[in-house]
Each structure stands twice: as structure tokens, then as C-alpha cells.
PDB file of C-alpha atoms (C1' of nucleotides) in Angstrom:
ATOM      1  CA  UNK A 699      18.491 143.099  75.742  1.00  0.00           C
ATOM      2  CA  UNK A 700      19.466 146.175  77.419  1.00  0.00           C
ATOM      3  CA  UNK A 701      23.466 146.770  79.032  1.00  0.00           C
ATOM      4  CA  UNK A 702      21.572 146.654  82.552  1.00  0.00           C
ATOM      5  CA  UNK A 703      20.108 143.446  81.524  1.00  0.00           C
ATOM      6  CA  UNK A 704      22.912 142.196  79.856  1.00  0.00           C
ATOM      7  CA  UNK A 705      25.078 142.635  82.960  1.00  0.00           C
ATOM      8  CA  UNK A 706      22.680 141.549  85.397  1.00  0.00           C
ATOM      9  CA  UNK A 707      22.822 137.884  84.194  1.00  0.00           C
ATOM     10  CA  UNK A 708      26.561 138.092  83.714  1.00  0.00           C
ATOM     11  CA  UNK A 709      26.804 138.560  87.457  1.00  0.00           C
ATOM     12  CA  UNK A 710      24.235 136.234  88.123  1.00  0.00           C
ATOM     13  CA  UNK A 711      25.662 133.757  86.017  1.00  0.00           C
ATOM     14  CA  UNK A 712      29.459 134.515  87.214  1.00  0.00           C
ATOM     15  CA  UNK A 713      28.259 133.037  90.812  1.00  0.00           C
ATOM     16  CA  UNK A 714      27.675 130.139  92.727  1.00  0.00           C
ATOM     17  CA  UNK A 715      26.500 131.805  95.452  1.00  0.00           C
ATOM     18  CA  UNK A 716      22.727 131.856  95.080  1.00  0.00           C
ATOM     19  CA  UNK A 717      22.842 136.074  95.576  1.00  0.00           C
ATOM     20  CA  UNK A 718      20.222 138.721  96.761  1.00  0.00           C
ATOM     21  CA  UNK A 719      18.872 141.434  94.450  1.00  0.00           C
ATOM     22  CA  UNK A 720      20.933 143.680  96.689  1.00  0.00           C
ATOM     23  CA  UNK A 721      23.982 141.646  96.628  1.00  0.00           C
ATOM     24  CA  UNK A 722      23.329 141.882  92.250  1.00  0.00           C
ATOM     25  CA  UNK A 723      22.638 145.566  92.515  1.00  0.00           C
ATOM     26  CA  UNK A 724      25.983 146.269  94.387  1.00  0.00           C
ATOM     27  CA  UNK A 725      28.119 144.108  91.825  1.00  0.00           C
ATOM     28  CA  UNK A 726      26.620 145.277  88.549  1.00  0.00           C
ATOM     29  CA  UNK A 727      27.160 148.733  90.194  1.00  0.00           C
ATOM     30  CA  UNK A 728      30.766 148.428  89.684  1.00  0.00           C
ATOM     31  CA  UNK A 729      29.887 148.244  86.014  1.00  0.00           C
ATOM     32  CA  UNK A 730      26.725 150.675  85.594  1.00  0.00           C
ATOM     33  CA  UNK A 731      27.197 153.539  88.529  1.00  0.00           C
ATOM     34  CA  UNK A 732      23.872 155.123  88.135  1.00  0.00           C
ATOM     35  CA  UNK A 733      22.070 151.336  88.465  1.00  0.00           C
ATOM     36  CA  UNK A 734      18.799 151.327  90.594  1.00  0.00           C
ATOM     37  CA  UNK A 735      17.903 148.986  92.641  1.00  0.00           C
ATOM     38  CA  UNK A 736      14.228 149.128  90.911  1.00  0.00           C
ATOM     39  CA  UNK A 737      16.048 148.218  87.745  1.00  0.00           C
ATOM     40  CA  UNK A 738      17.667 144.742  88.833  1.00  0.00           C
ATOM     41  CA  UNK A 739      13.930 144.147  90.265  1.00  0.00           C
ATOM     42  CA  UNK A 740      12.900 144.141  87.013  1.00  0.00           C
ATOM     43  CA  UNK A 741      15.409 142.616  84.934  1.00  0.00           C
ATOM     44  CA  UNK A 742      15.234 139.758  87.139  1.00  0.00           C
ATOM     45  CA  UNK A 743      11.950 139.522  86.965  1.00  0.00           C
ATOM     46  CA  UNK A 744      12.449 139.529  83.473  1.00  0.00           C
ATOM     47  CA  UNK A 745      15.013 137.565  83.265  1.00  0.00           C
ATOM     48  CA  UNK A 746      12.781 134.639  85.232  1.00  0.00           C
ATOM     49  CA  UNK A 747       9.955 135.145  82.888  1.00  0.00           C
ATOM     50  CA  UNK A 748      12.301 134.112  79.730  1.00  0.00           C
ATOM     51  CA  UNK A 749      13.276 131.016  81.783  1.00  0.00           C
ATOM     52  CA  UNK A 750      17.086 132.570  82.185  1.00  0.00           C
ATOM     53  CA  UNK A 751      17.339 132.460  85.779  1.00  0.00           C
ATOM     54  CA  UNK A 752      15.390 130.732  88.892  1.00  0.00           C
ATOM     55  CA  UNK A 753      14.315 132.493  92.028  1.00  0.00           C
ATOM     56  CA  UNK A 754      14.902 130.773  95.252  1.00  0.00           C
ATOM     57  CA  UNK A 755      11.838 131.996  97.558  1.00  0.00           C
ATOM     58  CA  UNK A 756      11.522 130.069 100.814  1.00  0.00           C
ATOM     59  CA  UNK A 757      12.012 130.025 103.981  1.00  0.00           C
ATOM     60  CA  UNK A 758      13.163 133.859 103.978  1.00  0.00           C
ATOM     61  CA  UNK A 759      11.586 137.497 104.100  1.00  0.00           C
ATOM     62  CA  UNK A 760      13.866 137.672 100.937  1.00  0.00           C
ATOM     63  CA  UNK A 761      14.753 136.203  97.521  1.00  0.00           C
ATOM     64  CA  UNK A 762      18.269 134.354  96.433  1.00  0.00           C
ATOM     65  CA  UNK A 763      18.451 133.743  92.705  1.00  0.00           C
ATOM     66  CA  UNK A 764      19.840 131.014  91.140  1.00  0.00           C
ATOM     67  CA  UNK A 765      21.849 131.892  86.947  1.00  0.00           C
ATOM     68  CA  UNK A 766      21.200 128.087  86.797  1.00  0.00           C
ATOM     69  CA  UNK A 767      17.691 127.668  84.546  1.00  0.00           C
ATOM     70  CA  UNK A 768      17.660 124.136  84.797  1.00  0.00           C
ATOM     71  CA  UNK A 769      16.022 122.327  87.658  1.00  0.00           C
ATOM     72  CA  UNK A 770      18.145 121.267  90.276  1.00  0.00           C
ATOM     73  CA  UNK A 771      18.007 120.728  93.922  1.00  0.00           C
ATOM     74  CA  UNK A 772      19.146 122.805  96.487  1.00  0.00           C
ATOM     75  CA  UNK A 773      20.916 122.513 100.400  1.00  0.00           C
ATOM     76  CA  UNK A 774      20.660 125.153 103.210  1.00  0.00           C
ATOM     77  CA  UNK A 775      22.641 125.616 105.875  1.00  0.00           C
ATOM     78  CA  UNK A 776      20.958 126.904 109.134  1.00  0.00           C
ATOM     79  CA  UNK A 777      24.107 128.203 110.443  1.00  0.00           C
ATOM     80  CA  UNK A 778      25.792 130.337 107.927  1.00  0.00           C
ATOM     81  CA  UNK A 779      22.448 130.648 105.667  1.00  0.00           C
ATOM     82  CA  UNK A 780      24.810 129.545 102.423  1.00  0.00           C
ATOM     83  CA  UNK A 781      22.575 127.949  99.564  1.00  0.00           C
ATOM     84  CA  UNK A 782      24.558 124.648  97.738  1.00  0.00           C
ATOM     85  CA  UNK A 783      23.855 122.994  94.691  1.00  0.00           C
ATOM     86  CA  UNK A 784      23.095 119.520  94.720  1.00  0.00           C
ATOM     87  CA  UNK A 785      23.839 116.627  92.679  1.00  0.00           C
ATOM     88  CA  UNK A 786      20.878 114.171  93.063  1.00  0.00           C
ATOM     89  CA  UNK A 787      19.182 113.326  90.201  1.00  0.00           C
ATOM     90  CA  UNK A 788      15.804 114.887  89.191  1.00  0.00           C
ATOM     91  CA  UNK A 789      12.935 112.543  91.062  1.00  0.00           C
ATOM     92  CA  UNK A 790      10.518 112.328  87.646  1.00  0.00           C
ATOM     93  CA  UNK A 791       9.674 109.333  89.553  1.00  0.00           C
ATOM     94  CA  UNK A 792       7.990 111.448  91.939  1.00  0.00           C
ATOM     95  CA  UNK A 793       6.155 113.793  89.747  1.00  0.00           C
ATOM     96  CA  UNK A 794       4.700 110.399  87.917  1.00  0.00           C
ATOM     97  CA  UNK A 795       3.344 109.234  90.717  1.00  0.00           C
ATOM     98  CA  UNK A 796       1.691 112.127  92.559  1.00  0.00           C
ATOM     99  CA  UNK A 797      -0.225 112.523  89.470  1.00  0.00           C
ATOM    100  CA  UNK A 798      -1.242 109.485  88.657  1.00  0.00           C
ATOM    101  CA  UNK A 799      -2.157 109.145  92.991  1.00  0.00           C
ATOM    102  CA  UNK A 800      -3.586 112.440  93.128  1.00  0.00           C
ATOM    103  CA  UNK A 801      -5.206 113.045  89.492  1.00  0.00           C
ATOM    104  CA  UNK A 802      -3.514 116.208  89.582  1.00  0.00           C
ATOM    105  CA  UNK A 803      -1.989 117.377  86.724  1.00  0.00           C
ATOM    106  CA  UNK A 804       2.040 118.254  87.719  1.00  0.00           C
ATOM    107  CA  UNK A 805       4.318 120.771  85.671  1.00  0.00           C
ATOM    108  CA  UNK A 806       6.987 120.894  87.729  1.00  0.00           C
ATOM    109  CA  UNK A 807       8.770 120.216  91.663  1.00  0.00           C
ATOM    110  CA  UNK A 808      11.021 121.835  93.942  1.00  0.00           C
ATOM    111  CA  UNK A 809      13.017 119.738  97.204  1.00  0.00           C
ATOM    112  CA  UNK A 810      15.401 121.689  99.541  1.00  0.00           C
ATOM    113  CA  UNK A 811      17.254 120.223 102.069  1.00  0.00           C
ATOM    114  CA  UNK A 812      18.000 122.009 105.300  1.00  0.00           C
ATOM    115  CA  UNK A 813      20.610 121.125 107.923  1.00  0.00           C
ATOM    116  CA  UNK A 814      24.156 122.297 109.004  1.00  0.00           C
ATOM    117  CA  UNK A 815      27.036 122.528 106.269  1.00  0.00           C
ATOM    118  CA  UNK A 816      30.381 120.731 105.798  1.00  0.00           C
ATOM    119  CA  UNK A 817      31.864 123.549 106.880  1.00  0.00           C
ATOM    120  CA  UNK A 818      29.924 124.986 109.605  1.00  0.00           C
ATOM    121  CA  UNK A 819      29.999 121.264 111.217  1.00  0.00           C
ATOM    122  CA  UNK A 820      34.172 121.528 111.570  1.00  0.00           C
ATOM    123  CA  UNK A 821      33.887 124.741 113.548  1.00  0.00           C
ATOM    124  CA  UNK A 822      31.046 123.560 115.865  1.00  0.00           C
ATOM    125  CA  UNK A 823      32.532 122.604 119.489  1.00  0.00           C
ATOM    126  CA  UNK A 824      32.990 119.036 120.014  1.00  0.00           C
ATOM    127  CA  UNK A 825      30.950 118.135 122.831  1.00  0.00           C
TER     128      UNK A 825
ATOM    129  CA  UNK B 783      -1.804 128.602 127.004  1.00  0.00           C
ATOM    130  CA  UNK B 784      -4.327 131.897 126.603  1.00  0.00           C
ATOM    131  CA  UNK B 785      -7.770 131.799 124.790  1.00  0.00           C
ATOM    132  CA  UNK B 786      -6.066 133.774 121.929  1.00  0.00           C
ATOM    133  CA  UNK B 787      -3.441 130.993 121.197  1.00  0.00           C
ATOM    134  CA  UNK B 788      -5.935 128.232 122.032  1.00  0.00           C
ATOM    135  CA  UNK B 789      -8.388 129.469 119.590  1.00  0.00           C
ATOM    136  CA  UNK B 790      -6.310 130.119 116.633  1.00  0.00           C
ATOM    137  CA  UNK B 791      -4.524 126.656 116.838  1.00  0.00           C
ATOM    138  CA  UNK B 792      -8.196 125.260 116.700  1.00  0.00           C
ATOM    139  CA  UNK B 793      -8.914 127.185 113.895  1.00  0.00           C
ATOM    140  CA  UNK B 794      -5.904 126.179 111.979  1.00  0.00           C
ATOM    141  CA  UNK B 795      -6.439 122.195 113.058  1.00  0.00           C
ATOM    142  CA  UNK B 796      -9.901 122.939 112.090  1.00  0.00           C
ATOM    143  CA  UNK B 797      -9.372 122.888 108.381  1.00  0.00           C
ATOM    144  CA  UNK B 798      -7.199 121.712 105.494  1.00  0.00           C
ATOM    145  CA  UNK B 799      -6.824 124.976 103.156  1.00  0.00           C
ATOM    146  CA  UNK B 800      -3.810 126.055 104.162  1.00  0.00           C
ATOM    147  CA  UNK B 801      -4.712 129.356 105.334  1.00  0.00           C
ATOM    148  CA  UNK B 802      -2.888 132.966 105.323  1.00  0.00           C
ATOM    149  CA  UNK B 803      -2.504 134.750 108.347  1.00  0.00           C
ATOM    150  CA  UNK B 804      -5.280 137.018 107.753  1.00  0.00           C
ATOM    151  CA  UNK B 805      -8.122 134.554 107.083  1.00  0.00           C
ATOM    152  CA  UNK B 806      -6.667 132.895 110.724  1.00  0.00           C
ATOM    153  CA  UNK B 807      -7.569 136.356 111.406  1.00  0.00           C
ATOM    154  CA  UNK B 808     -10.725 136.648 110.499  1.00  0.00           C
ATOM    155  CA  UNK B 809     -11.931 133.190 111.731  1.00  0.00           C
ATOM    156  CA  UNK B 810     -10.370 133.658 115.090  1.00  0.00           C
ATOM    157  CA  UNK B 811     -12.241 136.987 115.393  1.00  0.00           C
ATOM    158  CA  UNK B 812     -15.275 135.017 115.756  1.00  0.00           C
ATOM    159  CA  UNK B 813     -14.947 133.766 118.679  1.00  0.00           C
ATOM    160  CA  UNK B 814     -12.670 136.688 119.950  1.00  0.00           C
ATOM    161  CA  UNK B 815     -13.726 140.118 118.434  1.00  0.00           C
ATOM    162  CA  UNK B 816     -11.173 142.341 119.808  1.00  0.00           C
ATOM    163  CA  UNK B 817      -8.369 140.446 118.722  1.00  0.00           C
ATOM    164  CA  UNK B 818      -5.669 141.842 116.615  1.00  0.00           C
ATOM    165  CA  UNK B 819      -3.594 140.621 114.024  1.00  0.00           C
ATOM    166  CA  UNK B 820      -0.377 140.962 115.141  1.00  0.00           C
ATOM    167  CA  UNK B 821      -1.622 139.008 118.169  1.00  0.00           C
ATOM    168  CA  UNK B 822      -2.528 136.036 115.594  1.00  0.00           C
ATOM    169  CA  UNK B 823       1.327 136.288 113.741  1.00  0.00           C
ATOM    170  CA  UNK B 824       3.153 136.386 117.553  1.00  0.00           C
ATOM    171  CA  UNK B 825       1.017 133.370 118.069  1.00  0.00           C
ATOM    172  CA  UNK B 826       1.479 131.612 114.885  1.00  0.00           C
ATOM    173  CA  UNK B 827       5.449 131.750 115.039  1.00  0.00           C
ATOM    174  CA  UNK B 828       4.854 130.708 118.664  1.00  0.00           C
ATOM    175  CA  UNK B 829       3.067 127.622 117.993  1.00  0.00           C
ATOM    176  CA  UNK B 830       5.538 127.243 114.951  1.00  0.00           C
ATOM    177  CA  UNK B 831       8.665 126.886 117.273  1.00  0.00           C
ATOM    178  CA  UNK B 832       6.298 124.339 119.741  1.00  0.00           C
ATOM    179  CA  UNK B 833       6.687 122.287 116.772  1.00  0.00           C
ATOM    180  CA  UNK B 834       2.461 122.176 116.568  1.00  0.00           C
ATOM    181  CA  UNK B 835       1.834 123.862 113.261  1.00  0.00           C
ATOM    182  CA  UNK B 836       4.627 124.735 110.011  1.00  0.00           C
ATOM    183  CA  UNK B 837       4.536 127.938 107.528  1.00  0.00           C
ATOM    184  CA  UNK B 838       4.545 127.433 104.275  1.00  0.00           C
ATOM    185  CA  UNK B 839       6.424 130.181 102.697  1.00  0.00           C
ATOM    186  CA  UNK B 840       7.218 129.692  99.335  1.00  0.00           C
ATOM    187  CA  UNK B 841       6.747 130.789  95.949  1.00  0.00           C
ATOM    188  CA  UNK B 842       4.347 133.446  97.379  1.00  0.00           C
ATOM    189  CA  UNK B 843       4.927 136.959  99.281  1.00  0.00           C
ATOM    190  CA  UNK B 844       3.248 135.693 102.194  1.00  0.00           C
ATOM    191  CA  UNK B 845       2.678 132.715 103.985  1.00  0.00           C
ATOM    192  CA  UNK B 846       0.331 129.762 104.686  1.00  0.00           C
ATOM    193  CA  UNK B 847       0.069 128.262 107.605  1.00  0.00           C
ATOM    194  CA  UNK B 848      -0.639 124.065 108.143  1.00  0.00           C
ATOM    195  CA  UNK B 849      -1.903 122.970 111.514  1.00  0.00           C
ATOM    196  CA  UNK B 850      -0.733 119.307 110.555  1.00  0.00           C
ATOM    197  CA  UNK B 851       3.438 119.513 112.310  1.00  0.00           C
ATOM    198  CA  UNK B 852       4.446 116.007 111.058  1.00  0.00           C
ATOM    199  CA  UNK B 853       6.426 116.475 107.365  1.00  0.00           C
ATOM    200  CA  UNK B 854       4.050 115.691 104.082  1.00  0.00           C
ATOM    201  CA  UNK B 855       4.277 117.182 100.492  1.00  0.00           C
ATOM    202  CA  UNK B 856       2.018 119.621  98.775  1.00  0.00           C
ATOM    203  CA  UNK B 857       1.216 120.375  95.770  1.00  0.00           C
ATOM    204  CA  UNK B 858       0.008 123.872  94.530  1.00  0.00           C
ATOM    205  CA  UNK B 859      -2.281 124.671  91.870  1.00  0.00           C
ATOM    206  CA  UNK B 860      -1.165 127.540  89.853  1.00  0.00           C
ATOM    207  CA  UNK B 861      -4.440 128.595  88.564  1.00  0.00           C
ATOM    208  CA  UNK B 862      -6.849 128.512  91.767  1.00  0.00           C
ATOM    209  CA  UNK B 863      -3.750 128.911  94.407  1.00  0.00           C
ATOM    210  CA  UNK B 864      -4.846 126.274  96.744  1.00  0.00           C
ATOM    211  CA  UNK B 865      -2.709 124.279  98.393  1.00  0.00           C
ATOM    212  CA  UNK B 866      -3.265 120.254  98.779  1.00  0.00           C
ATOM    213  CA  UNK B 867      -1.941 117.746 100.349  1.00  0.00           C
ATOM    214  CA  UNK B 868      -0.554 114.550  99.053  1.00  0.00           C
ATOM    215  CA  UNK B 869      -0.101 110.684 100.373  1.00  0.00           C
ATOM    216  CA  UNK B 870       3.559 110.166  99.070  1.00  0.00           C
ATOM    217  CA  UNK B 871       5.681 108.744 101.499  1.00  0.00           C
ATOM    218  CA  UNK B 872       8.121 110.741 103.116  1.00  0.00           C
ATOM    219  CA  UNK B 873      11.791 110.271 100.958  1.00  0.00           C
ATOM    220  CA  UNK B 874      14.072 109.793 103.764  1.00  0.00           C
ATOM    221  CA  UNK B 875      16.301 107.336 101.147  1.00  0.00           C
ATOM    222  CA  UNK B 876      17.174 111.340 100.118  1.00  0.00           C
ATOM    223  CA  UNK B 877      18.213 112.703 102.612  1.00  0.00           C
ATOM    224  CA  UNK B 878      20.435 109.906 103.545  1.00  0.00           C
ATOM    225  CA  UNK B 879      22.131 109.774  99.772  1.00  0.00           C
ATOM    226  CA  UNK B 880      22.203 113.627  99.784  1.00  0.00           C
ATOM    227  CA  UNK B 881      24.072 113.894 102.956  1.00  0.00           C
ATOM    228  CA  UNK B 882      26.360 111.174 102.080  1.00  0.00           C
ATOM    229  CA  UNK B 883      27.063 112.493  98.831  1.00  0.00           C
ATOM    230  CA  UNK B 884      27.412 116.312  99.792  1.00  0.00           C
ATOM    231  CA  UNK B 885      29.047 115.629 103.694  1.00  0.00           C
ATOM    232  CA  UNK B 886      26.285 118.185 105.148  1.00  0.00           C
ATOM    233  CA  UNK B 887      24.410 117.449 107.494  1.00  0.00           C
ATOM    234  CA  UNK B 888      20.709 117.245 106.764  1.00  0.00           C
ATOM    235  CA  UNK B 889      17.977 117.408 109.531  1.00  0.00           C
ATOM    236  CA  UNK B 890      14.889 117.890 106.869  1.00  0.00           C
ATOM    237  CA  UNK B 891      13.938 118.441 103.809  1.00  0.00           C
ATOM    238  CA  UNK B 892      10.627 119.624 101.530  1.00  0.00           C
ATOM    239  CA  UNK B 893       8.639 118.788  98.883  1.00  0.00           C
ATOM    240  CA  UNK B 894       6.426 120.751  96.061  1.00  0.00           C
ATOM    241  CA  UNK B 895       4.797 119.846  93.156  1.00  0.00           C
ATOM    242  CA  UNK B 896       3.291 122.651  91.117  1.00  0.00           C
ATOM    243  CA  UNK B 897       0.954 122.008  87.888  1.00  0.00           C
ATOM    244  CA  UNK B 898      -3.188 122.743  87.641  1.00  0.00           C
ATOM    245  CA  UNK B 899      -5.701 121.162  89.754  1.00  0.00           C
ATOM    246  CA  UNK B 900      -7.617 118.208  89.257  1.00  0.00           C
ATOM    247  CA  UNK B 901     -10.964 120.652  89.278  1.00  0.00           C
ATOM    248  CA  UNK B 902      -9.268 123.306  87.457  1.00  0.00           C
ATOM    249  CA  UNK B 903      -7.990 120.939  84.318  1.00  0.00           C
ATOM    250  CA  UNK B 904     -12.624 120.119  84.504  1.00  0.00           C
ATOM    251  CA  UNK B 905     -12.882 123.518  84.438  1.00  0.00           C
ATOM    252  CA  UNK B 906     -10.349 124.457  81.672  1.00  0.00           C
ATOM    253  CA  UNK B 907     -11.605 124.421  77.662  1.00  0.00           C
ATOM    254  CA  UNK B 908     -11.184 121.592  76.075  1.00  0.00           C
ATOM    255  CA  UNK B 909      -8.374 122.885  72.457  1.00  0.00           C
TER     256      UNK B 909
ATOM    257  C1'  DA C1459       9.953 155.912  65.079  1.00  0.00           C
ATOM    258  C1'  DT C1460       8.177 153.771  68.742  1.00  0.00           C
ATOM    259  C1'  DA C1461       7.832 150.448  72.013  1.00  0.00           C
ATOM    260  C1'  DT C1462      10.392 149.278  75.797  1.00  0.00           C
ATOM    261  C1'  DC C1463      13.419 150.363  79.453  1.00  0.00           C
ATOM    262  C1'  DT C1464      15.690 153.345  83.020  1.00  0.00           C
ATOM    263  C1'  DG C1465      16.569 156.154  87.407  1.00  0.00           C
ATOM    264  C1'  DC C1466      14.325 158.090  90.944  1.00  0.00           C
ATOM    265  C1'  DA C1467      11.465 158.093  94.739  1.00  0.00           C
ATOM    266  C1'  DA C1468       7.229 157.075  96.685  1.00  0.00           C
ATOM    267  C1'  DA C1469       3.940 153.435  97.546  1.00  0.00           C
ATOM    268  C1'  DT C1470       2.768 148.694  98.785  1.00  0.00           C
ATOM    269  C1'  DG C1471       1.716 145.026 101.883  1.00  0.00           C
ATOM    270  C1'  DG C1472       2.769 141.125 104.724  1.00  0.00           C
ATOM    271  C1'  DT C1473       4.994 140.844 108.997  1.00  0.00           C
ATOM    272  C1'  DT C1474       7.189 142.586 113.226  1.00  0.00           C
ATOM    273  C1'  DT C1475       7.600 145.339 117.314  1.00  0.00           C
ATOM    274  C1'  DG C1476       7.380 148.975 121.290  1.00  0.00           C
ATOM    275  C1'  DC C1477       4.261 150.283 124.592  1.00  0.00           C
ATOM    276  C1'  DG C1478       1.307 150.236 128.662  1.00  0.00           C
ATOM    277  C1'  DG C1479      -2.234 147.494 130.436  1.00  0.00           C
ATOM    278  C1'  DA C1480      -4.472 142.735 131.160  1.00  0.00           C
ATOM    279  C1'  DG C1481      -4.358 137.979 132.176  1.00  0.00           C
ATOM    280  C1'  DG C1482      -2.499 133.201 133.141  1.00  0.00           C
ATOM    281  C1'  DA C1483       0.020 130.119 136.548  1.00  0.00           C
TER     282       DA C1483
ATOM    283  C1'  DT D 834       2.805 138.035 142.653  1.00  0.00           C
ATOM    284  C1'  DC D 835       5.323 137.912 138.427  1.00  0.00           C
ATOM    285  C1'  DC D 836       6.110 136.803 134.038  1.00  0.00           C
ATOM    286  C1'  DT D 837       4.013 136.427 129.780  1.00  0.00           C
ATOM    287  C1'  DC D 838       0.678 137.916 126.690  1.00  0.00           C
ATOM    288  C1'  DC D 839      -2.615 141.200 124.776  1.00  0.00           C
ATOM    289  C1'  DG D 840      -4.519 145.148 121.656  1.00  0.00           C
ATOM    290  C1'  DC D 841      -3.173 149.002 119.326  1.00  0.00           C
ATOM    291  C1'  DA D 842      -0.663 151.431 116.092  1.00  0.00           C
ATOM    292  C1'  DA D 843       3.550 152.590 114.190  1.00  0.00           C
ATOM    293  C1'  DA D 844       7.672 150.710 112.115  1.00  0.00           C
ATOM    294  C1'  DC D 845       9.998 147.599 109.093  1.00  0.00           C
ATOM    295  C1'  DC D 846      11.784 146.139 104.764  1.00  0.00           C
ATOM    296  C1'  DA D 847      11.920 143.513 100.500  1.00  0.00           C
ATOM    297  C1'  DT D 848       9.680 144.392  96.463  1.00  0.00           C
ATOM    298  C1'  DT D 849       6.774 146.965  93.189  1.00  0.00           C
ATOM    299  C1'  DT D 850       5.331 150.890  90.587  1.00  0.00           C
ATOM    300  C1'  DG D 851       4.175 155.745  88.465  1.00  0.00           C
ATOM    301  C1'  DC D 852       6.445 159.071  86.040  1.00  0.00           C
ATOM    302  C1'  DA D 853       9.175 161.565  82.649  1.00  0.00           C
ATOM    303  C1'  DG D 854      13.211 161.108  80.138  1.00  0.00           C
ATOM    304  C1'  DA D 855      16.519 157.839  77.719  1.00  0.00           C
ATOM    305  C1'  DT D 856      17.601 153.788  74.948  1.00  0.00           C
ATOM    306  C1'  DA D 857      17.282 149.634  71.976  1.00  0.00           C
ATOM    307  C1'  DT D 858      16.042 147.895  67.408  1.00  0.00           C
TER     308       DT D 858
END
DNA sequence: ATATCTGCAAATGGTTTGCGGAGGA
DNA sequence: TCCTCCGCAAACCATTTGCAGATAT
């Protein structure tokens, strides 16, 4: 566990905002001047590998990563591009019965949502 | 409507592997031997925003493309990197409890189930 | 001590795009 | 005709990687 490392996840894990590499590379900068960006590659790469961290790879030329290892679902908002956390339950259900329909055997599932945002919703025009 | 787009939509309704750009590509070129790739990716995110085809884009650094539009779940096989499809019914229940519990608005969602194929698990030694 | 990691910078590779010419409606 | 599309090749850009020196344990 190197100080790069080490501060890598602390950002990561000090957001909710489901970041960049580059938006991790400019805030662990303020803490490790000399970072490269090739360095947070790694780490996070790393840092996926030990089951730390979860990258968030769809629907984009680019990654978001997620300091939250567990499984959880995930919201995006077509208008401002913001990633949310969501509260549903894990669907086990699901994973149950695709195996048992498909013979398949099933490690794991991911479910996004995609729409518009509380927010973005209050500042569209009221036709 | 030109050859070029006509072709490579019946190329991609023409099978169910899920395929990249490139083998598109290479299939397309079959019936049109000058064509060019870029030619097949203008087309693709054409026929993408017609609503005919979708791009899978996920968990990958490139894409795969389906020429079946209406929503369905897939599940990916970690060892052999196809792509299937599965029966389960679309979840709309989830989207509905999701929207109502988070106050976004939700327009769509998606689905994957990763694990190891049913002919990779015949294929894998038996500890 | 030594295996791993770092900064740097160049390479990679899927995808996009500017251009001038060709083709569809 | 006119607007859109094509082939070609260069550009793009997030991510990866080779190298030589530094660091963790």
C-alpha cells in the first residue's frame, strides 16, 4: 500500500460523486504534486482487482468509479450526466432464475437506470 | 436508405452474436468491397438513433452492436466473451418503484448478468 | 534486499471526423 | 438539383505500457 495508493481511495472513498480518473488525478494532486495520471490508472486498476472499488463502464467513451465495493444499483441522468446511488434491493431473485432458465452459470449482475434527475426536471420549462 | 446502410443493418439482423464493429466490417465487405470502416460506425450510430439496432457498451473498451431494438437482458460469459440473450421478462415493476422512491425520472433501464457459459462450465475440469 | 511501484512520455486502439467526390430522392 | 452519404486517411482521446529510478516491507 503505497501513499499514491493510499490517497487514491481516500478520494475515491471521500465522494459520492461517481468521479473520472482525471477528476481523481486532479484531487489527489493537491496531496502528491508530482502524481501521474498513469499512476491513478493503475492504482485503480489495482484497487478494482482487490475488490476495493467498482468501475462504472457504460454508456460512455470513459470510466466513473464507484469507492462503494458492494453491489448496488445505479441512476443516470441524461441531462446533467450525474451518476446516483440507488436504494432498491439487490434482485438475487433475478440471478436465480436466469440460471436456472438459461443453464448458465451467474456470478454476478449489474441494472442502471437512465432518465432525467430530480433536479434537472425543476429547471426544465414547463410546457 | 443507401446500399451501405441497407447492407450492414442486414448483416447485424442477420445474426445473434452480438458483433463488434469490425466483424460488421468485415461481413459487410462482402457484399461491398470498397467499403470503409468509418462508413460502417457513421452508419451504426445512425441506425442507433432510428431506434433499429442498440450498442452494447459495457464492461469492454469497445462495443457490440444488437440488431434486435426492443429492450431484453444479456448475459456475458467471462471466459469465451460471448454475449447471449435471455427470456426474462422485462422489470418494469423497477423502474416504477425506483422512480417513486428516488423522484427521477426514469425512461429505461438495463440488465447484465455475468458468470461462465453453459458450454464453457462442459468445457471446464471437473476439481 | 528485492519485488513492486512511480513519473514520464510514447504507444495503443476503438471510434470519430474533415475533405472532396459520389449517389439517393 | 440538392442534400446526404461515401471512401480515405488523419485526428481524437481515454487508457495502457516500457523504461529507469525510487519506494515499500
Amino acid at each position: 500500500m503505497t501513499r499514491q495508493k493510499r490517497v487514491i481511495l481516500e478520494v475515491l472513498r471521500g465522494t459520492k460523486s461517481h468521479p473520472t480518473a482525471d477528476w481523481i488525478y486532479e484531487q489527489a494532486k493537491k496531496m502528491i504534486p508530482d502524481l501521474s495520471l498513469g499512476t491513478v490508472y493503475r492504482n485503480l486498476n489495482l484497487l478494482k482487482e482487490m475488490g476495493e472499488i467498482m468501475e462504472l463502464n457504460y454508456g460512455s467513451t470513459f470510466s466513473r468509479f464507484d469507492g462503494n465495493p458492494h453491489n448496488h444499483y445505479h441512476f443516470q441522468c441524461r441531462q446533467c450526466g450525474r451518476v446516483f446511488d440507488l436504494d432498491l434491493p439487490i434482485q438475487n431473485k433475478l440471478e436465480k432464475e436466469t440460471a436456472e432458465v438459461s443453464g448458465h452459470r451467474i456470478d454476478n449482475h449489474r441494472l442502471e437506470f437512465y432518465g432525467v434527475c430530480r433536479e434537472c426536471q425543476a429547471s426544465e420549462p414547463k410546457n
